[in-house]
Amino acid sequence: PELYSQLGWLYSKWTPAVRVADAREAFYKARTLGARSRDLYGHWAEMELLKGEFQKAVELCEEGVLKGASLDPFVWRLGARAHIRLGQARERSLMPDSAKKEFARAREMLEKAEAFGRSIPDKSKTFKIRLELATARRDEGARRRIVEEWADALPDDPFRAS
């Protein structure tokens, strides 16, 4: 199953154009054969997110944390980002209650990412997505607090928002 996960990742990164159908087929085979890793769920969800398939990315991240990637901050952050994008899409579709639910689930997933991501790069990436969530929610107060907290926690982070 891991070979199919890797093959799916390879197709998802193919240049000059992603081989989406081939990647999906390989990822599906890996899942069918019992793969449970970040290589499957994280990379498949990342491809779907980049292709604008927000609901599919959410489903894959949610499945991933239930089936083996529950301690991986990458999958939790990716799930949060997918929920943010889905919430923004729901707002554009005039579904504000649904958007709020997606933003709330994004926050829950970010809390898990913070709990499991103890390295400096993990913390930096989590701050970035927290900032994306505050921006999506149009919460300027939260944006300011996150920027200040980020500066205090990681003063030398070159990726820190100002």
XYZ file of N, CA and C in Angstrom:
486
model
N 0.805 -1.219 0.000
C 0.000 0.000 0.000
C 0.844 1.278 0.000
N 2.005 1.212 0.673
C 2.845 2.421 0.736
C 3.398 2.789 -0.636
N 3.648 1.786 -1.470
C 4.127 2.061 -2.823
C 3.084 2.860 -3.602
N 1.811 2.488 -3.458
C 0.753 3.244 -4.128
C 0.630 4.664 -3.561
N 0.846 4.809 -2.257
C 0.837 6.157 -1.667
C 1.922 7.014 -2.294
N 3.110 6.447 -2.422
C 4.222 7.186 -3.016
C 3.966 7.485 -4.494
N 3.380 6.525 -5.197
C 3.050 6.734 -6.604
C 2.017 7.860 -6.741
N 1.037 7.871 -5.847
C 0.047 8.952 -5.857
C 0.706 10.301 -5.636
N 1.636 10.348 -4.670
C 2.361 11.597 -4.414
C 3.131 12.034 -5.657
N 3.807 11.072 -6.296
C 4.578 11.387 -7.499
C 3.679 11.984 -8.577
N 2.541 11.350 -8.830
C 1.604 11.878 -9.829
C 1.066 13.249 -9.416
N 0.883 13.463 -8.125
C 0.334 14.743 -7.662
C 1.332 15.889 -7.805
N 2.603 15.549 -7.966
C 3.652 16.562 -8.127
C 4.200 16.615 -9.553
N 3.622 15.853 -10.441
C 4.110 15.707 -11.806
C 4.198 17.054 -12.507
N 5.272 17.242 -13.261
C 5.410 18.458 -14.053
C 5.556 18.064 -15.521
N 5.027 18.852 -16.394
C 4.554 20.214 -16.187
C 3.120 20.290 -15.666
N 2.386 19.176 -15.673
C 1.001 19.226 -15.188
C 0.741 18.023 -14.275
N 0.042 18.279 -13.201
C -0.324 17.222 -12.251
C -1.187 16.187 -12.970
N -0.896 14.936 -12.684
C -1.683 13.834 -13.257
C -2.747 13.441 -12.220
N -3.794 14.250 -12.148
C -4.801 14.131 -11.094
C -5.478 12.767 -11.114
N -5.950 12.325 -12.264
C -6.665 11.049 -12.334
C -5.761 9.897 -11.899
N -4.517 9.896 -12.366
C -3.577 8.841 -11.968
C -3.275 8.907 -10.477
N -3.117 10.111 -9.959
C -2.838 10.271 -8.533
C -4.010 9.761 -7.706
N -5.215 10.157 -8.081
C -6.393 9.698 -7.335
C -6.508 8.178 -7.355
N -6.242 7.586 -8.508
C -6.325 6.127 -8.614
C -5.289 5.449 -7.700
N -4.066 5.954 -7.712
C -3.028 5.380 -6.858
C -3.356 5.577 -5.379
N -3.804 6.762 -5.003
C -4.174 7.010 -3.611
C -5.336 6.095 -3.194
N -6.317 5.948 -4.070
C -7.462 5.094 -3.761
C -7.006 3.648 -3.541
N -6.098 3.158 -4.414
C -5.583 1.792 -4.253
C -4.844 1.647 -2.925
N -4.058 2.659 -2.577
C -3.328 2.606 -1.303
C -4.309 2.513 -0.141
N -5.359 3.316 -0.187
C -6.360 3.283 0.884
C -7.061 1.927 0.923
N -7.423 1.407 -0.229
C -8.096 0.110 -0.306
C -7.214 -1.003 0.261
N -5.905 -0.890 0.063
C -4.971 -1.906 0.557
C -4.586 -1.699 2.023
N -5.112 -0.650 2.640
C -4.919 -0.475 4.076
C -3.884 0.543 4.503
N -3.389 1.361 3.586
C -2.432 2.403 3.987
C -3.114 3.360 4.954
N -2.352 3.838 5.929
C -2.925 4.710 6.961
C -2.011 5.891 7.283
N -1.105 6.213 6.429
C -0.056 7.172 6.770
C -0.329 8.576 6.242
N 0.554 9.459 6.674
C 0.564 10.834 6.177
C 0.748 10.842 4.668
N 1.563 9.903 4.172
C 1.817 9.857 2.732
C 0.533 9.693 1.948
N -0.390 8.949 2.488
C -1.666 8.780 1.803
C -2.562 9.990 2.027
N -2.971 10.179 3.267
C -4.004 11.175 3.547
C -3.520 12.612 3.353
N -2.346 12.913 3.846
C -1.841 14.275 3.725
C -1.594 14.687 2.289
N -0.915 13.835 1.545
C -0.582 14.219 0.173
C -1.798 14.202 -0.747
N -2.705 13.273 -0.514
C -3.929 13.240 -1.324
C -4.774 14.479 -1.015
N -4.940 14.777 0.251
C -5.733 15.955 0.631
C -5.083 17.241 0.122
N -3.760 17.302 0.181
C -3.056 18.492 -0.313
C -3.332 18.705 -1.801
N -3.291 17.623 -2.587
C -3.577 17.737 -4.017
C -5.012 18.224 -4.238
N -5.967 17.644 -3.510
C -7.369 18.044 -3.671
C -7.569 19.512 -3.281
N -6.901 19.931 -2.230
C -6.997 21.328 -1.795
C -6.474 22.260 -2.880
N -5.336 21.918 -3.461
C -4.761 22.752 -4.519
C -5.622 22.762 -5.782
N -6.406 21.720 -5.963
C -7.307 21.654 -7.114
C -8.666 22.291 -6.825
N -8.832 22.829 -5.623
C -10.090 23.494 -5.270
C -11.175 22.547 -4.812
N -10.827 21.308 -4.562
C -11.793 20.306 -4.080
C -11.783 20.323 -2.550
N -12.322 21.392 -1.981
C -12.226 21.626 -0.539
C -12.944 20.560 0.283
N -14.145 20.182 -0.144
C -14.894 19.163 0.597
C -14.128 17.843 0.618
N -13.577 17.451 -0.514
C -12.812 16.204 -0.584
C -11.580 16.290 0.315
N -10.900 17.420 0.316
C -9.720 17.591 1.176
C -10.112 17.477 2.646
N -11.231 18.082 3.021
C -11.717 17.986 4.406
C -11.971 16.525 4.764
N -12.684 15.815 3.891
C -13.010 14.415 4.154
C -11.755 13.567 4.326
N -10.770 13.788 3.484
C -9.533 13.007 3.563
C -8.762 13.293 4.846
N -8.687 14.548 5.244
C -7.987 14.883 6.495
C -8.718 14.304 7.693
N -10.029 14.413 7.687
C -10.809 13.858 8.795
C -10.620 12.335 8.862
N -10.628 11.687 7.714
C -10.391 10.239 7.676
C -8.972 9.912 8.124
N -8.016 10.722 7.680
C -6.622 10.485 8.030
C -6.356 10.529 9.519
N -6.947 11.490 10.202
C -6.699 11.584 11.648
C -7.399 10.461 12.403
N -8.414 9.873 11.802
C -9.080 8.739 12.437
C -8.363 7.414 12.173
N -7.625 7.352 11.058
C -7.062 6.070 10.641
C -5.545 5.973 10.721
N -4.890 6.847 11.444
C -3.464 6.631 11.596
C -2.591 7.864 11.635
N -3.088 8.985 11.197
C -2.263 10.192 11.188
C -2.673 11.133 12.316
N -3.196 10.570 13.397
C -3.760 11.412 14.459
C -2.716 12.198 15.242
N -1.455 11.819 15.145
C -0.403 12.549 15.861
C 0.420 13.432 14.931
N 0.007 13.539 13.694
C 0.781 14.266 12.686
C 0.264 15.697 12.542
N 1.039 16.687 12.979
C 0.567 18.076 12.873
C 0.329 18.527 11.437
N 1.052 17.936 10.481
C 0.860 18.286 9.071
C -0.583 18.022 8.642
N -1.106 16.844 8.975
C -2.467 16.489 8.570
C -3.485 17.371 9.287
N -3.256 17.663 10.569
C -4.170 18.547 11.307
C -4.170 19.951 10.697
N -2.979 20.486 10.368
C -2.913 21.826 9.757
C -3.580 21.836 8.387
N -3.318 20.797 7.620
C -3.915 20.713 6.291
C -5.439 20.641 6.392
N -5.930 19.872 7.372
C -7.366 19.804 7.598
C -7.941 21.160 7.974
N -7.218 21.889 8.813
C -7.667 23.235 9.193
C -7.741 24.136 7.967
N -6.709 24.085 7.137
C -6.694 24.915 5.929
C -7.854 24.528 5.000
N -8.128 23.235 4.872
C -9.242 22.789 4.024
C -10.576 23.292 4.574
N -10.745 23.228 5.905
C -11.983 23.749 6.511
C -12.102 25.261 6.295
N -10.991 25.976 6.365
C -11.022 27.425 6.114
C -11.490 27.692 4.687
N -10.881 27.002 3.721
C -11.250 27.219 2.316
C -12.713 26.841 2.067
N -13.153 25.739 2.684
C -14.545 25.333 2.526
C -15.468 26.368 3.170
N -15.082 26.895 4.311
C -15.873 27.945 4.954
C -15.968 29.194 4.092
N -14.862 29.568 3.459
C -14.889 30.731 2.574
C -15.807 30.476 1.374
N -15.748 29.257 0.846
C -16.630 28.914 -0.278
C -18.089 28.959 0.155
N -18.363 28.510 1.361
C -19.743 28.536 1.864
C -20.212 29.981 2.071
N -19.304 30.835 2.517
C -19.681 32.258 2.650
C -20.044 32.846 1.293
N -19.233 32.537 0.285
C -19.513 33.050 -1.062
C -20.833 32.503 -1.606
N -21.225 31.336 -1.129
C -22.484 30.717 -1.549
C -23.651 31.140 -0.658
N -23.411 32.159 0.160
C -24.428 32.704 1.059
C -24.949 31.654 2.038
N -24.012 30.909 2.620
C -24.335 29.894 3.626
C -23.552 30.225 4.903
N -23.897 31.339 5.579
C -23.080 31.794 6.705
C -23.032 30.827 7.888
N -24.108 30.131 8.167
C -24.094 29.188 9.294
C -23.151 28.028 9.020
N -23.194 27.544 7.805
C -22.295 26.461 7.417
C -20.842 26.943 7.448
N -20.603 28.164 7.010
C -19.248 28.733 7.033
C -18.732 28.800 8.466
N -19.571 29.236 9.387
C -19.160 29.320 10.799
C -18.771 27.960 11.344
N -19.514 26.921 10.955
C -19.182 25.565 11.406
C -17.831 25.123 10.865
N -17.559 25.457 9.616
C -16.262 25.095 9.024
C -15.129 25.840 9.738
N -15.338 27.118 10.027
C -14.307 27.883 10.729
C -14.089 27.343 12.140
N -15.161 26.920 12.792
C -15.029 26.339 14.140
C -14.251 25.030 14.088
N -14.528 24.208 13.083
C -13.782 22.937 12.955
C -12.324 23.225 12.609
N -12.068 24.256 11.822
C -10.679 24.633 11.521
C -9.945 24.974 12.810
N -10.591 25.716 13.670
C -9.969 26.081 14.960
C -9.667 24.836 15.791
N -10.590 23.892 15.824
C -10.360 22.643 16.561
C -9.151 21.895 16.005
N -9.053 21.860 14.694
C -7.929 21.142 14.078
C -6.610 21.873 14.349
N -6.652 23.190 14.379
C -5.436 23.951 14.700
C -4.993 23.702 16.139
N -5.936 23.532 17.034
C -5.577 23.215 18.419
C -4.837 21.885 18.491
N -5.270 20.908 17.706
C -4.572 19.614 17.653
C -3.190 19.784 17.034
N -3.096 20.570 15.974
C -1.798 20.810 15.336
C -0.831 21.446 16.328
N -1.336 22.385 17.125
C -0.494 23.030 18.141
C -0.041 22.024 19.195
N -0.921 21.120 19.573
C -0.582 20.136 20.606
C 0.480 19.152 20.125
N 0.420 18.769 18.853
C 1.348 17.760 18.344
C 2.569 18.353 17.652
N 2.503 19.600 17.249
C 3.610 20.225 16.522
C 4.493 21.035 17.443
N 5.524 20.426 17.940
C 6.383 21.094 18.924
C 7.638 21.720 18.321
N 7.966 21.380 17.082
C 9.171 21.943 16.469
C 8.911 23.396 16.047
N 9.965 24.148 15.870
C 9.822 25.549 15.453
C 9.143 25.649 14.084
N 9.548 24.842 13.085
C 8.824 24.936 11.803
C 7.336 24.601 11.933
N 7.001 23.597 12.761
C 5.590 23.264 12.967
C 4.847 24.432 13.596
N 5.449 25.045 14.603
C 4.806 26.183 15.270
C 4.604 27.337 14.293
N 5.609 27.612 13.489
C 5.519 28.700 12.516
C 4.380 28.462 11.529
N 4.289 27.240 11.018
C 3.232 26.921 10.052
C 1.851 27.001 10.696
N 1.759 26.606 11.950
C 0.475 26.681 12.649
C 0.071 28.132 12.874
N 1.022 28.990 13.257
C 0.712 30.419 13.395
C 0.189 30.978 12.072
N 0.817 30.588 10.961
C 0.415 31.087 9.651
C -1.037 30.725 9.356
N -1.418 29.494 9.660
C -2.792 29.071 9.376
C -3.767 29.697 10.368
N -3.341 29.896 11.608
C -4.202 30.623 12.555
C -4.503 32.024 12.015
N -3.477 32.654 11.441
C -3.651 33.987 10.857
C -4.611 33.925 9.662
N -4.497 32.888 8.845
C -5.426 32.711 7.725
C -6.858 32.590 8.224
N -7.042 31.862 9.316
C -8.386 31.697 9.871
C -8.934 33.031 10.371
N -8.123 33.780 11.097
C -8.576 35.085 11.584
C -8.922 36.010 10.419
N -8.139 35.945 9.361
C -8.402 36.758 8.171
C -9.706 36.325 7.518
N -9.904 35.025 7.387
C -11.131 34.518 6.768
C -12.355 34.923 7.572
N -12.206 34.958 8.887
C -13.322 35.337 9.759
C -13.470 36.855 9.881
N -12.533 37.601 9.277
C -12.514 39.070 9.327
C -12.432 39.568 10.763
N -11.584 38.911 11.541
C -11.429 39.238 12.959
C -10.083 39.947 13.164
N -10.104 41.272 13.054
C -8.869 42.055 13.159
C -8.231 41.945 14.544
N -9.042 41.873 15.573
C -8.501 41.720 16.928
C -7.721 40.425 17.060
N -8.280 39.342 16.554
C -7.585 38.055 16.600
C -6.314 38.109 15.756
N -6.387 38.752 14.604
C -5.180 38.881 13.753
C -4.051 39.568 14.524
N -4.366 40.675 15.190
C -3.342 41.404 15.948
C -2.768 40.547 17.069
N -3.647 39.841 17.787
C -3.182 38.975 18.889
C -2.285 37.852 18.377
N -2.644 37.271 17.248
C -1.837 36.181 16.684
C -0.467 36.699 16.254
N -0.439 37.851 15.614
C 0.837 38.433 15.184
C 1.719 38.716 16.404
N 1.134 39.256 17.460
C 1.907 39.527 18.684
C 2.387 38.237 19.338
N 1.510 37.259 19.417
C 1.879 35.974 20.014
C 2.986 35.299 19.209
N 2.887 35.375 17.891
C 3.891 34.802 16.997
C 5.239 35.481 17.223
N 5.234 36.804 17.327
C 6.472 37.556 17.552
C 7.105 37.186 18.898
N 6.280 36.994 19.924
C 6.801 36.614 21.238
C 7.344 35.186 21.233
N 6.622 34.269 20.586
C 6.995 32.858 20.607
C 8.180 32.552 19.698
N 8.226 33.191 18.534
C 9.265 32.907 17.542
C 9.833 34.216 16.987
N 10.577 34.958 17.801
C 11.027 36.282 17.369
C 11.947 36.273 16.134
N 12.631 35.172 15.902
C 13.556 35.116 14.757
C 12.973 34.398 13.544
N 11.685 34.124 13.565
C 11.052 33.391 12.472
C 11.013 34.270 11.220
N 11.703 33.854 10.141
C 11.703 34.668 8.930
C 10.363 34.688 8.212
N 9.473 33.767 8.563
C 8.175 33.676 7.916
C 7.073 34.377 8.696
N 7.451 34.984 9.819
C 6.475 35.636 10.693
C 5.799 36.800 9.973
N 4.513 36.874 10.140
C 3.739 37.980 9.579
C 3.953 39.207 10.469
N 3.891 40.367 9.849
C 4.064 41.599 10.640
C 2.831 42.459 10.569
